[in-house]
Amino acid sequence: MQDDDEIVRSHCNTCGRVTKHLVLHVKETRDSEELEDYGPIFWDNTYELLECRGCESISLKHTTIFEPTEEVDVTIYPPRVTRRKPHWFYQIPTSARTLLQQIYQALDANSRGLALMGARAVLDMVLVETVGDQGSFSAKLDALEKHGAIGAKSKEILHAALDAGNAASHRGYQPTTDDINAVMDIVENLLQAVYHLKTLAESLKKATPTRSQKKK
Protein backbone atom coordinates (compact mmCIF):
# COMPACT_ATOMS: atom_id res chain seq x y z
CA MET A 1 0.00 0.00 0.00
CA GLN A 2 1.23 3.48 -0.81
CA ASP A 3 2.12 5.82 2.01
CA ASP A 4 -0.31 8.43 0.72
CA ASP A 5 -3.57 7.75 -1.08
CA GLU A 6 -2.43 8.70 -4.57
CA ILE A 7 -5.32 9.08 -7.01
CA VAL A 8 -5.00 8.79 -10.80
CA ARG A 9 -7.55 8.75 -13.62
CA SER A 10 -7.80 5.58 -15.70
CA HIS A 11 -10.36 3.72 -17.79
CA CYS A 12 -12.55 1.25 -15.87
CA ASN A 13 -14.12 -1.59 -17.86
CA THR A 14 -16.81 -2.21 -15.26
CA CYS A 15 -17.90 1.44 -15.09
CA GLY A 16 -17.39 1.84 -18.86
CA ARG A 17 -15.59 5.20 -18.59
CA VAL A 18 -12.55 6.98 -17.16
CA THR A 19 -12.81 7.12 -13.35
CA LYS A 20 -10.68 7.96 -10.34
CA HIS A 21 -8.42 5.09 -9.23
CA LEU A 22 -6.51 4.54 -6.01
CA VAL A 23 -2.87 3.51 -6.54
CA LEU A 24 -2.44 0.39 -4.39
CA HIS A 25 1.17 -0.39 -5.28
CA VAL A 26 3.94 0.82 -7.63
CA LYS A 27 6.92 -1.13 -8.98
CA GLU A 28 9.60 0.48 -11.17
CA THR A 29 12.23 -1.35 -13.25
CA ARG A 30 14.86 -0.42 -15.82
CA ASP A 31 15.70 -2.66 -18.78
CA SER A 32 18.08 -2.58 -21.72
CA GLU A 33 18.80 -4.47 -24.92
CA GLU A 34 21.79 -4.54 -27.27
CA LEU A 35 20.73 -4.04 -30.88
CA GLU A 36 23.02 -5.08 -33.72
CA ASP A 37 24.41 -2.12 -35.73
CA TYR A 38 22.80 0.29 -33.26
CA GLY A 39 24.05 -0.30 -29.74
CA PRO A 40 22.23 -0.46 -26.42
CA ILE A 41 18.74 0.90 -25.88
CA PHE A 42 17.20 1.56 -22.47
CA TRP A 43 13.68 1.88 -21.15
CA ASP A 44 11.99 2.44 -17.80
CA ASN A 45 8.93 0.46 -16.70
CA THR A 46 6.37 1.60 -14.14
CA TYR A 47 3.76 -0.90 -12.95
CA GLU A 48 0.81 0.52 -11.01
CA LEU A 49 -1.81 -1.65 -9.33
CA LEU A 50 -5.04 0.38 -9.42
CA GLU A 51 -8.43 0.14 -7.74
CA CYS A 52 -11.46 1.99 -9.14
CA ARG A 53 -12.91 4.32 -6.52
CA GLY A 54 -16.39 3.66 -7.90
CA CYS A 55 -16.76 -0.11 -8.37
CA GLU A 56 -13.49 -1.27 -6.70
CA SER A 57 -12.38 -3.22 -9.80
CA ILE A 58 -8.63 -3.94 -9.94
CA SER A 59 -6.40 -3.26 -12.96
CA LEU A 60 -2.68 -3.06 -13.73
CA LYS A 61 -1.23 -0.10 -15.61
CA HIS A 62 2.15 -0.62 -17.31
CA THR A 63 3.92 2.54 -18.51
CA THR A 64 7.12 2.26 -20.58
CA ILE A 65 9.38 5.23 -21.39
CA PHE A 66 12.05 4.60 -24.03
CA GLU A 67 15.39 6.43 -24.21
CA PRO A 68 16.54 8.64 -25.76
CA THR A 69 13.32 9.43 -27.65
CA GLU A 70 11.19 9.64 -24.47
CA GLU A 71 8.52 7.69 -26.36
CA VAL A 72 5.78 6.56 -23.96
CA ASP A 73 3.75 3.35 -24.24
CA VAL A 74 0.87 2.62 -21.84
CA THR A 75 -0.84 -0.76 -21.51
CA ILE A 76 -3.74 -1.62 -19.20
CA TYR A 77 -4.52 -5.15 -17.96
CA PRO A 78 -7.17 -6.36 -18.48
CA PRO A 79 -7.32 -4.45 -21.80
CA ARG A 80 -9.97 -1.84 -22.41
CA VAL A 81 -13.26 -3.36 -23.52
CA THR A 82 -14.09 -1.92 -26.94
CA ARG A 83 -17.45 -3.67 -27.37
CA ARG A 84 -19.64 -4.88 -24.54
CA LYS A 85 -21.32 -8.25 -24.68
CA PRO A 86 -25.09 -8.12 -25.36
CA HIS A 87 -27.38 -8.95 -22.43
CA TRP A 88 -28.40 -12.22 -24.11
CA PHE A 89 -24.78 -13.41 -24.51
CA TYR A 90 -25.20 -16.38 -22.14
CA GLN A 91 -28.49 -17.44 -23.74
CA ILE A 92 -26.95 -18.60 -27.04
CA PRO A 93 -25.36 -22.03 -27.71
CA THR A 94 -21.90 -22.65 -26.23
CA SER A 95 -20.24 -23.05 -29.64
CA ALA A 96 -21.39 -19.64 -30.85
CA ARG A 97 -20.75 -18.03 -27.46
CA THR A 98 -17.15 -19.31 -27.32
CA LEU A 99 -16.33 -18.00 -30.77
CA LEU A 100 -18.06 -14.69 -30.08
CA GLN A 101 -16.01 -14.29 -26.88
CA GLN A 102 -12.80 -14.73 -28.91
CA ILE A 103 -14.00 -12.06 -31.34
CA TYR A 104 -14.50 -9.59 -28.49
CA GLN A 105 -11.00 -10.39 -27.23
CA ALA A 106 -9.58 -9.71 -30.70
CA LEU A 107 -11.41 -6.38 -30.77
CA ASP A 108 -9.99 -5.47 -27.34
CA ALA A 109 -6.51 -6.17 -28.76
CA ASN A 110 -7.31 -3.98 -31.81
CA SER A 111 -6.93 -7.03 -34.08
CA ARG A 112 -9.77 -5.97 -36.38
CA GLY A 113 -8.82 -8.26 -39.27
CA LEU A 114 -8.79 -11.28 -36.96
CA ALA A 115 -12.13 -10.21 -35.46
CA LEU A 116 -13.63 -9.94 -38.95
CA MET A 117 -12.49 -13.47 -39.82
CA GLY A 118 -14.10 -14.68 -36.60
CA ALA A 119 -17.33 -12.87 -37.46
CA ARG A 120 -17.42 -14.68 -40.79
CA ALA A 121 -16.91 -18.00 -38.99
CA VAL A 122 -19.80 -17.25 -36.61
CA LEU A 123 -22.10 -16.39 -39.50
CA ASP A 124 -21.18 -19.61 -41.29
CA MET A 125 -21.78 -21.61 -38.09
CA VAL A 126 -25.24 -20.11 -37.61
CA LEU A 127 -26.15 -20.71 -41.26
CA VAL A 128 -25.12 -24.38 -41.14
CA GLU A 129 -26.89 -24.99 -37.81
CA THR A 130 -30.07 -23.32 -39.09
CA VAL A 131 -30.39 -24.57 -42.68
CA GLY A 132 -27.66 -27.21 -43.02
CA ASP A 133 -24.62 -27.17 -45.29
CA GLN A 134 -26.00 -25.80 -48.54
CA GLY A 135 -22.61 -25.31 -50.20
CA SER A 136 -21.88 -21.67 -51.00
CA PHE A 137 -22.69 -18.77 -48.70
CA SER A 138 -25.18 -17.45 -51.24
CA ALA A 139 -27.03 -20.77 -51.21
CA LYS A 140 -27.06 -20.78 -47.40
CA LEU A 141 -28.47 -17.25 -47.31
CA ASP A 142 -31.16 -18.20 -49.84
CA ALA A 143 -32.10 -21.17 -47.66
CA LEU A 144 -32.13 -18.98 -44.54
CA GLU A 145 -34.54 -16.58 -46.26
CA LYS A 146 -36.81 -19.45 -47.32
CA HIS A 147 -36.59 -20.76 -43.75
CA GLY A 148 -38.17 -17.47 -42.64
CA ALA A 149 -35.28 -16.42 -40.39
CA ILE A 150 -34.38 -13.33 -42.46
CA GLY A 151 -35.94 -11.07 -45.06
CA ALA A 152 -34.56 -9.93 -48.41
CA LYS A 153 -32.94 -6.80 -46.94
CA SER A 154 -31.32 -8.76 -44.12
CA LYS A 155 -29.97 -11.25 -46.66
CA GLU A 156 -28.31 -8.42 -48.56
CA ILE A 157 -26.73 -7.09 -45.35
CA LEU A 158 -25.49 -10.54 -44.30
CA HIS A 159 -23.99 -11.08 -47.74
CA ALA A 160 -22.00 -7.85 -47.34
CA ALA A 161 -20.73 -8.98 -43.93
CA LEU A 162 -19.70 -12.39 -45.26
CA ASP A 163 -17.89 -10.76 -48.19
CA ALA A 164 -15.98 -8.50 -45.80
CA GLY A 165 -14.95 -11.52 -43.72
CA ASN A 166 -13.85 -13.35 -46.84
CA ALA A 167 -11.74 -10.34 -47.86
CA ALA A 168 -10.03 -10.33 -44.45
CA SER A 169 -9.28 -14.06 -44.72
CA HIS A 170 -8.01 -14.20 -48.29
CA ARG A 171 -7.17 -10.70 -49.50
CA GLY A 172 -5.55 -9.10 -46.46
CA TYR A 173 -8.37 -6.59 -45.97
CA GLN A 174 -7.99 -4.54 -42.77
CA PRO A 175 -11.37 -3.08 -41.76
CA THR A 176 -11.78 0.30 -40.10
CA THR A 177 -13.36 0.56 -36.66
CA ASP A 178 -16.65 1.62 -38.25
CA ASP A 179 -16.50 -1.33 -40.65
CA ILE A 180 -15.98 -3.94 -37.95
CA ASN A 181 -18.64 -2.36 -35.73
CA ALA A 182 -21.12 -2.57 -38.61
CA VAL A 183 -20.30 -6.24 -39.16
CA MET A 184 -20.61 -6.97 -35.44
CA ASP A 185 -24.03 -5.29 -35.40
CA ILE A 186 -25.09 -7.68 -38.17
CA VAL A 187 -23.63 -10.74 -36.43
CA GLU A 188 -25.21 -9.92 -33.08
CA ASN A 189 -28.58 -9.16 -34.66
CA LEU A 190 -28.58 -12.55 -36.42
CA LEU A 191 -27.57 -14.42 -33.26
CA GLN A 192 -30.28 -12.65 -31.29
CA ALA A 193 -32.92 -13.38 -33.93
CA VAL A 194 -32.01 -17.05 -34.43
CA TYR A 195 -31.38 -18.05 -30.82
CA HIS A 196 -32.48 -15.55 -28.19
CA LEU A 197 -35.70 -14.10 -29.65
CA LYS A 198 -36.84 -17.55 -30.74
CA THR A 199 -36.49 -18.80 -27.16
CA LEU A 200 -38.30 -15.73 -25.81
CA ALA A 201 -41.16 -16.24 -28.25
CA GLU A 202 -41.53 -19.89 -27.24
CA SER A 203 -41.52 -18.97 -23.53
CA LEU A 204 -44.07 -16.23 -24.10
CA LYS A 205 -46.30 -18.60 -26.06
CA LYS A 206 -46.24 -21.13 -23.21
CA ALA A 207 -46.94 -18.46 -20.59
CA THR A 208 -49.87 -16.89 -22.47
CA PRO A 209 -53.24 -18.38 -21.41
CA THR A 210 -55.27 -19.82 -24.24
CA ARG A 211 -58.41 -18.01 -25.32
CA SER A 212 -61.50 -19.64 -23.86
CA GLN A 213 -64.03 -20.99 -26.29
CA LYS A 214 -67.38 -19.21 -26.27
CA LYS A 215 -70.36 -21.40 -25.56
CA LYS A 216 -72.77 -21.65 -28.42
PDB file of C-alpha atoms in Angstrom:
ATOM      1  CA  MET A   1       0.000   0.000   0.000  1.00  0.00           C
ATOM      2  CA  GLN A   2       1.234   3.477  -0.807  1.00  0.00           C
ATOM      3  CA  ASP A   3       2.122   5.824   2.015  1.00  0.00           C
ATOM      4  CA  ASP A   4      -0.314   8.432   0.722  1.00  0.00           C
ATOM      5  CA  ASP A   5      -3.566   7.747  -1.079  1.00  0.00           C
ATOM      6  CA  GLU A   6      -2.427   8.699  -4.569  1.00  0.00           C
ATOM      7  CA  ILE A   7      -5.318   9.078  -7.007  1.00  0.00           C
ATOM      8  CA  VAL A   8      -5.005   8.788 -10.804  1.00  0.00           C
ATOM      9  CA  ARG A   9      -7.554   8.747 -13.616  1.00  0.00           C
ATOM     10  CA  SER A  10      -7.800   5.582 -15.696  1.00  0.00           C
ATOM     11  CA  HIS A  11     -10.365   3.717 -17.790  1.00  0.00           C
ATOM     12  CA  CYS A  12     -12.548   1.248 -15.871  1.00  0.00           C
ATOM     13  CA  ASN A  13     -14.118  -1.594 -17.863  1.00  0.00           C
ATOM     14  CA  THR A  14     -16.809  -2.208 -15.259  1.00  0.00           C
ATOM     15  CA  CYS A  15     -17.898   1.441 -15.095  1.00  0.00           C
ATOM     16  CA  GLY A  16     -17.385   1.835 -18.858  1.00  0.00           C
ATOM     17  CA  ARG A  17     -15.589   5.196 -18.589  1.00  0.00           C
ATOM     18  CA  VAL A  18     -12.554   6.979 -17.156  1.00  0.00           C
ATOM     19  CA  THR A  19     -12.813   7.121 -13.355  1.00  0.00           C
ATOM     20  CA  LYS A  20     -10.678   7.961 -10.341  1.00  0.00           C
ATOM     21  CA  HIS A  21      -8.423   5.091  -9.227  1.00  0.00           C
ATOM     22  CA  LEU A  22      -6.508   4.537  -6.005  1.00  0.00           C
ATOM     23  CA  VAL A  23      -2.870   3.508  -6.539  1.00  0.00           C
ATOM     24  CA  LEU A  24      -2.440   0.390  -4.388  1.00  0.00           C
ATOM     25  CA  HIS A  25       1.175  -0.390  -5.281  1.00  0.00           C
ATOM     26  CA  VAL A  26       3.939   0.820  -7.630  1.00  0.00           C
ATOM     27  CA  LYS A  27       6.923  -1.130  -8.977  1.00  0.00           C
ATOM     28  CA  GLU A  28       9.598   0.480 -11.175  1.00  0.00           C
ATOM     29  CA  THR A  29      12.225  -1.348 -13.249  1.00  0.00           C
ATOM     30  CA  ARG A  30      14.856  -0.420 -15.821  1.00  0.00           C
ATOM     31  CA  ASP A  31      15.699  -2.657 -18.783  1.00  0.00           C
ATOM     32  CA  SER A  32      18.085  -2.580 -21.724  1.00  0.00           C
ATOM     33  CA  GLU A  33      18.798  -4.475 -24.919  1.00  0.00           C
ATOM     34  CA  GLU A  34      21.793  -4.545 -27.266  1.00  0.00           C
ATOM     35  CA  LEU A  35      20.733  -4.044 -30.884  1.00  0.00           C
ATOM     36  CA  GLU A  36      23.016  -5.076 -33.721  1.00  0.00           C
ATOM     37  CA  ASP A  37      24.408  -2.116 -35.728  1.00  0.00           C
ATOM     38  CA  TYR A  38      22.803   0.293 -33.255  1.00  0.00           C
ATOM     39  CA  GLY A  39      24.047  -0.305 -29.744  1.00  0.00           C
ATOM     40  CA  PRO A  40      22.234  -0.457 -26.416  1.00  0.00           C
ATOM     41  CA  ILE A  41      18.740   0.905 -25.880  1.00  0.00           C
ATOM     42  CA  PHE A  42      17.200   1.560 -22.471  1.00  0.00           C
ATOM     43  CA  TRP A  43      13.680   1.882 -21.154  1.00  0.00           C
ATOM     44  CA  ASP A  44      11.993   2.436 -17.802  1.00  0.00           C
ATOM     45  CA  ASN A  45       8.926   0.462 -16.698  1.00  0.00           C
ATOM     46  CA  THR A  46       6.373   1.602 -14.135  1.00  0.00           C
ATOM     47  CA  TYR A  47       3.762  -0.904 -12.949  1.00  0.00           C
ATOM     48  CA  GLU A  48       0.808   0.519 -11.009  1.00  0.00           C
ATOM     49  CA  LEU A  49      -1.813  -1.649  -9.325  1.00  0.00           C
ATOM     50  CA  LEU A  50      -5.036   0.383  -9.422  1.00  0.00           C
ATOM     51  CA  GLU A  51      -8.431   0.143  -7.739  1.00  0.00           C
ATOM     52  CA  CYS A  52     -11.456   1.985  -9.145  1.00  0.00           C
ATOM     53  CA  ARG A  53     -12.912   4.322  -6.522  1.00  0.00           C
ATOM     54  CA  GLY A  54     -16.388   3.660  -7.904  1.00  0.00           C
ATOM     55  CA  CYS A  55     -16.756  -0.113  -8.367  1.00  0.00           C
ATOM     56  CA  GLU A  56     -13.491  -1.271  -6.703  1.00  0.00           C
ATOM     57  CA  SER A  57     -12.385  -3.217  -9.800  1.00  0.00           C
ATOM     58  CA  ILE A  58      -8.634  -3.942  -9.937  1.00  0.00           C
ATOM     59  CA  SER A  59      -6.402  -3.256 -12.960  1.00  0.00           C
ATOM     60  CA  LEU A  60      -2.684  -3.058 -13.731  1.00  0.00           C
ATOM     61  CA  LYS A  61      -1.229  -0.098 -15.614  1.00  0.00           C
ATOM     62  CA  HIS A  62       2.155  -0.620 -17.309  1.00  0.00           C
ATOM     63  CA  THR A  63       3.923   2.543 -18.511  1.00  0.00           C
ATOM     64  CA  THR A  64       7.120   2.257 -20.578  1.00  0.00           C
ATOM     65  CA  ILE A  65       9.379   5.233 -21.389  1.00  0.00           C
ATOM     66  CA  PHE A  66      12.046   4.602 -24.033  1.00  0.00           C
ATOM     67  CA  GLU A  67      15.391   6.427 -24.210  1.00  0.00           C
ATOM     68  CA  PRO A  68      16.539   8.636 -25.760  1.00  0.00           C
ATOM     69  CA  THR A  69      13.323   9.432 -27.651  1.00  0.00           C
ATOM     70  CA  GLU A  70      11.190   9.635 -24.473  1.00  0.00           C
ATOM     71  CA  GLU A  71       8.516   7.692 -26.358  1.00  0.00           C
ATOM     72  CA  VAL A  72       5.780   6.559 -23.958  1.00  0.00           C
ATOM     73  CA  ASP A  73       3.754   3.355 -24.245  1.00  0.00           C
ATOM     74  CA  VAL A  74       0.869   2.624 -21.845  1.00  0.00           C
ATOM     75  CA  THR A  75      -0.837  -0.763 -21.506  1.00  0.00           C
ATOM     76  CA  ILE A  76      -3.745  -1.624 -19.204  1.00  0.00           C
ATOM     77  CA  TYR A  77      -4.525  -5.147 -17.964  1.00  0.00           C
ATOM     78  CA  PRO A  78      -7.172  -6.359 -18.483  1.00  0.00           C
ATOM     79  CA  PRO A  79      -7.315  -4.454 -21.797  1.00  0.00           C
ATOM     80  CA  ARG A  80      -9.966  -1.836 -22.408  1.00  0.00           C
ATOM     81  CA  VAL A  81     -13.260  -3.358 -23.521  1.00  0.00           C
ATOM     82  CA  THR A  82     -14.093  -1.922 -26.935  1.00  0.00           C
ATOM     83  CA  ARG A  83     -17.446  -3.667 -27.370  1.00  0.00           C
ATOM     84  CA  ARG A  84     -19.644  -4.875 -24.538  1.00  0.00           C
ATOM     85  CA  LYS A  85     -21.323  -8.248 -24.677  1.00  0.00           C
ATOM     86  CA  PRO A  86     -25.086  -8.120 -25.356  1.00  0.00           C
ATOM     87  CA  HIS A  87     -27.384  -8.952 -22.432  1.00  0.00           C
ATOM     88  CA  TRP A  88     -28.398 -12.220 -24.112  1.00  0.00           C
ATOM     89  CA  PHE A  89     -24.779 -13.412 -24.505  1.00  0.00           C
ATOM     90  CA  TYR A  90     -25.202 -16.376 -22.142  1.00  0.00           C
ATOM     91  CA  GLN A  91     -28.490 -17.437 -23.741  1.00  0.00           C
ATOM     92  CA  ILE A  92     -26.949 -18.595 -27.040  1.00  0.00           C
ATOM     93  CA  PRO A  93     -25.356 -22.029 -27.705  1.00  0.00           C
ATOM     94  CA  THR A  94     -21.902 -22.651 -26.230  1.00  0.00           C
ATOM     95  CA  SER A  95     -20.236 -23.053 -29.637  1.00  0.00           C
ATOM     96  CA  ALA A  96     -21.395 -19.640 -30.848  1.00  0.00           C
ATOM     97  CA  ARG A  97     -20.747 -18.027 -27.460  1.00  0.00           C
ATOM     98  CA  THR A  98     -17.155 -19.308 -27.315  1.00  0.00           C
ATOM     99  CA  LEU A  99     -16.331 -18.003 -30.774  1.00  0.00           C
ATOM    100  CA  LEU A 100     -18.061 -14.690 -30.080  1.00  0.00           C
ATOM    101  CA  GLN A 101     -16.005 -14.288 -26.883  1.00  0.00           C
ATOM    102  CA  GLN A 102     -12.804 -14.735 -28.915  1.00  0.00           C
ATOM    103  CA  ILE A 103     -13.998 -12.063 -31.344  1.00  0.00           C
ATOM    104  CA  TYR A 104     -14.503  -9.592 -28.487  1.00  0.00           C
ATOM    105  CA  GLN A 105     -11.000 -10.394 -27.230  1.00  0.00           C
ATOM    106  CA  ALA A 106      -9.580  -9.714 -30.703  1.00  0.00           C
ATOM    107  CA  LEU A 107     -11.414  -6.377 -30.766  1.00  0.00           C
ATOM    108  CA  ASP A 108      -9.990  -5.474 -27.342  1.00  0.00           C
ATOM    109  CA  ALA A 109      -6.511  -6.166 -28.756  1.00  0.00           C
ATOM    110  CA  ASN A 110      -7.313  -3.976 -31.810  1.00  0.00           C
ATOM    111  CA  SER A 111      -6.935  -7.033 -34.083  1.00  0.00           C
ATOM    112  CA  ARG A 112      -9.766  -5.967 -36.378  1.00  0.00           C
ATOM    113  CA  GLY A 113      -8.821  -8.260 -39.267  1.00  0.00           C
ATOM    114  CA  LEU A 114      -8.793 -11.280 -36.959  1.00  0.00           C
ATOM    115  CA  ALA A 115     -12.131 -10.214 -35.463  1.00  0.00           C
ATOM    116  CA  LEU A 116     -13.633  -9.944 -38.948  1.00  0.00           C
ATOM    117  CA  MET A 117     -12.492 -13.471 -39.819  1.00  0.00           C
ATOM    118  CA  GLY A 118     -14.099 -14.675 -36.598  1.00  0.00           C
ATOM    119  CA  ALA A 119     -17.334 -12.865 -37.459  1.00  0.00           C
ATOM    120  CA  ARG A 120     -17.423 -14.679 -40.789  1.00  0.00           C
ATOM    121  CA  ALA A 121     -16.910 -17.998 -38.994  1.00  0.00           C
ATOM    122  CA  VAL A 122     -19.803 -17.249 -36.608  1.00  0.00           C
ATOM    123  CA  LEU A 123     -22.104 -16.391 -39.500  1.00  0.00           C
ATOM    124  CA  ASP A 124     -21.179 -19.607 -41.292  1.00  0.00           C
ATOM    125  CA  MET A 125     -21.778 -21.607 -38.093  1.00  0.00           C
ATOM    126  CA  VAL A 126     -25.244 -20.107 -37.612  1.00  0.00           C
ATOM    127  CA  LEU A 127     -26.151 -20.709 -41.257  1.00  0.00           C
ATOM    128  CA  VAL A 128     -25.116 -24.377 -41.137  1.00  0.00           C
ATOM    129  CA  GLU A 129     -26.892 -24.994 -37.812  1.00  0.00           C
ATOM    130  CA  THR A 130     -30.066 -23.315 -39.091  1.00  0.00           C
ATOM    131  CA  VAL A 131     -30.392 -24.567 -42.682  1.00  0.00           C
ATOM    132  CA  GLY A 132     -27.657 -27.205 -43.022  1.00  0.00           C
ATOM    133  CA  ASP A 133     -24.622 -27.173 -45.291  1.00  0.00           C
ATOM    134  CA  GLN A 134     -26.003 -25.803 -48.542  1.00  0.00           C
ATOM    135  CA  GLY A 135     -22.611 -25.309 -50.196  1.00  0.00           C
ATOM    136  CA  SER A 136     -21.875 -21.671 -50.996  1.00  0.00           C
ATOM    137  CA  PHE A 137     -22.688 -18.769 -48.695  1.00  0.00           C
ATOM    138  CA  SER A 138     -25.180 -17.455 -51.237  1.00  0.00           C
ATOM    139  CA  ALA A 139     -27.033 -20.772 -51.206  1.00  0.00           C
ATOM    140  CA  LYS A 140     -27.061 -20.779 -47.403  1.00  0.00           C
ATOM    141  CA  LEU A 141     -28.474 -17.246 -47.311  1.00  0.00           C
ATOM    142  CA  ASP A 142     -31.156 -18.202 -49.843  1.00  0.00           C
ATOM    143  CA  ALA A 143     -32.101 -21.172 -47.660  1.00  0.00           C
ATOM    144  CA  LEU A 144     -32.132 -18.982 -44.542  1.00  0.00           C
ATOM    145  CA  GLU A 145     -34.540 -16.579 -46.263  1.00  0.00           C
ATOM    146  CA  LYS A 146     -36.815 -19.453 -47.319  1.00  0.00           C
ATOM    147  CA  HIS A 147     -36.587 -20.755 -43.749  1.00  0.00           C
ATOM    148  CA  GLY A 148     -38.165 -17.472 -42.638  1.00  0.00           C
ATOM    149  CA  ALA A 149     -35.282 -16.415 -40.386  1.00  0.00           C
ATOM    150  CA  ILE A 150     -34.384 -13.332 -42.461  1.00  0.00           C
ATOM    151  CA  GLY A 151     -35.943 -11.075 -45.063  1.00  0.00           C
ATOM    152  CA  ALA A 152     -34.556  -9.926 -48.407  1.00  0.00           C
ATOM    153  CA  LYS A 153     -32.939  -6.798 -46.938  1.00  0.00           C
ATOM    154  CA  SER A 154     -31.316  -8.762 -44.122  1.00  0.00           C
ATOM    155  CA  LYS A 155     -29.974 -11.253 -46.655  1.00  0.00           C
ATOM    156  CA  GLU A 156     -28.308  -8.418 -48.562  1.00  0.00           C
ATOM    157  CA  ILE A 157     -26.731  -7.091 -45.355  1.00  0.00           C
ATOM    158  CA  LEU A 158     -25.492 -10.537 -44.302  1.00  0.00           C
ATOM    159  CA  HIS A 159     -23.987 -11.082 -47.737  1.00  0.00           C
ATOM    160  CA  ALA A 160     -21.998  -7.852 -47.338  1.00  0.00           C
ATOM    161  CA  ALA A 161     -20.733  -8.983 -43.927  1.00  0.00           C
ATOM    162  CA  LEU A 162     -19.696 -12.385 -45.265  1.00  0.00           C
ATOM    163  CA  ASP A 163     -17.886 -10.765 -48.189  1.00  0.00           C
ATOM    164  CA  ALA A 164     -15.983  -8.498 -45.796  1.00  0.00           C
ATOM    165  CA  GLY A 165     -14.952 -11.520 -43.716  1.00  0.00           C
ATOM    166  CA  ASN A 166     -13.845 -13.349 -46.837  1.00  0.00           C
ATOM    167  CA  ALA A 167     -11.741 -10.336 -47.865  1.00  0.00           C
ATOM    168  CA  ALA A 168     -10.033 -10.329 -44.455  1.00  0.00           C
ATOM    169  CA  SER A 169      -9.281 -14.058 -44.720  1.00  0.00           C
ATOM    170  CA  HIS A 170      -8.009 -14.196 -48.291  1.00  0.00           C
ATOM    171  CA  ARG A 171      -7.168 -10.699 -49.504  1.00  0.00           C
ATOM    172  CA  GLY A 172      -5.552  -9.103 -46.457  1.00  0.00           C
ATOM    173  CA  TYR A 173      -8.368  -6.594 -45.965  1.00  0.00           C
ATOM    174  CA  GLN A 174      -7.995  -4.537 -42.774  1.00  0.00           C
ATOM    175  CA  PRO A 175     -11.370  -3.077 -41.755  1.00  0.00           C
ATOM    176  CA  THR A 176     -11.783   0.303 -40.103  1.00  0.00           C
ATOM    177  CA  THR A 177     -13.357   0.560 -36.658  1.00  0.00           C
ATOM    178  CA  ASP A 178     -16.651   1.624 -38.250  1.00  0.00           C
ATOM    179  CA  ASP A 179     -16.502  -1.335 -40.654  1.00  0.00           C
ATOM    180  CA  ILE A 180     -15.977  -3.939 -37.947  1.00  0.00           C
ATOM    181  CA  ASN A 181     -18.644  -2.365 -35.728  1.00  0.00           C
ATOM    182  CA  ALA A 182     -21.119  -2.569 -38.613  1.00  0.00           C
ATOM    183  CA  VAL A 183     -20.296  -6.244 -39.162  1.00  0.00           C
ATOM    184  CA  MET A 184     -20.609  -6.973 -35.436  1.00  0.00           C
ATOM    185  CA  ASP A 185     -24.033  -5.294 -35.399  1.00  0.00           C
ATOM    186  CA  ILE A 186     -25.085  -7.683 -38.172  1.00  0.00           C
ATOM    187  CA  VAL A 187     -23.625 -10.745 -36.428  1.00  0.00           C
ATOM    188  CA  GLU A 188     -25.205  -9.918 -33.075  1.00  0.00           C
ATOM    189  CA  ASN A 189     -28.583  -9.161 -34.664  1.00  0.00           C
ATOM    190  CA  LEU A 190     -28.577 -12.545 -36.419  1.00  0.00           C
ATOM    191  CA  LEU A 191     -27.568 -14.419 -33.262  1.00  0.00           C
ATOM    192  CA  GLN A 192     -30.277 -12.648 -31.286  1.00  0.00           C
ATOM    193  CA  ALA A 193     -32.920 -13.385 -33.928  1.00  0.00           C
ATOM    194  CA  VAL A 194     -32.007 -17.047 -34.432  1.00  0.00           C
ATOM    195  CA  TYR A 195     -31.375 -18.048 -30.819  1.00  0.00           C
ATOM    196  CA  HIS A 196     -32.483 -15.546 -28.185  1.00  0.00           C
ATOM    197  CA  LEU A 197     -35.701 -14.097 -29.645  1.00  0.00           C
ATOM    198  CA  LYS A 198     -36.844 -17.552 -30.742  1.00  0.00           C
ATOM    199  CA  THR A 199     -36.488 -18.796 -27.162  1.00  0.00           C
ATOM    200  CA  LEU A 200     -38.301 -15.730 -25.806  1.00  0.00           C
ATOM    201  CA  ALA A 201     -41.159 -16.236 -28.251  1.00  0.00           C
ATOM    202  CA  GLU A 202     -41.532 -19.891 -27.239  1.00  0.00           C
ATOM    203  CA  SER A 203     -41.522 -18.971 -23.533  1.00  0.00           C
ATOM    204  CA  LEU A 204     -44.072 -16.227 -24.105  1.00  0.00           C
ATOM    205  CA  LYS A 205     -46.295 -18.599 -26.055  1.00  0.00           C
ATOM    206  CA  LYS A 206     -46.238 -21.130 -23.213  1.00  0.00           C
ATOM    207  CA  ALA A 207     -46.941 -18.457 -20.593  1.00  0.00           C
ATOM    208  CA  THR A 208     -49.866 -16.889 -22.466  1.00  0.00           C
ATOM    209  CA  PRO A 209     -53.240 -18.379 -21.410  1.00  0.00           C
ATOM    210  CA  THR A 210     -55.269 -19.816 -24.243  1.00  0.00           C
ATOM    211  CA  ARG A 211     -58.408 -18.007 -25.320  1.00  0.00           C
ATOM    212  CA  SER A 212     -61.499 -19.636 -23.859  1.00  0.00           C
ATOM    213  CA  GLN A 213     -64.034 -20.995 -26.294  1.00  0.00           C
ATOM    214  CA  LYS A 214     -67.378 -19.207 -26.268  1.00  0.00           C
ATOM    215  CA  LYS A 215     -70.360 -21.403 -25.556  1.00  0.00           C
ATOM    216  CA  LYS A 216     -72.767 -21.648 -28.418  1.00  0.00           C
TER     217      LYS A 216
END
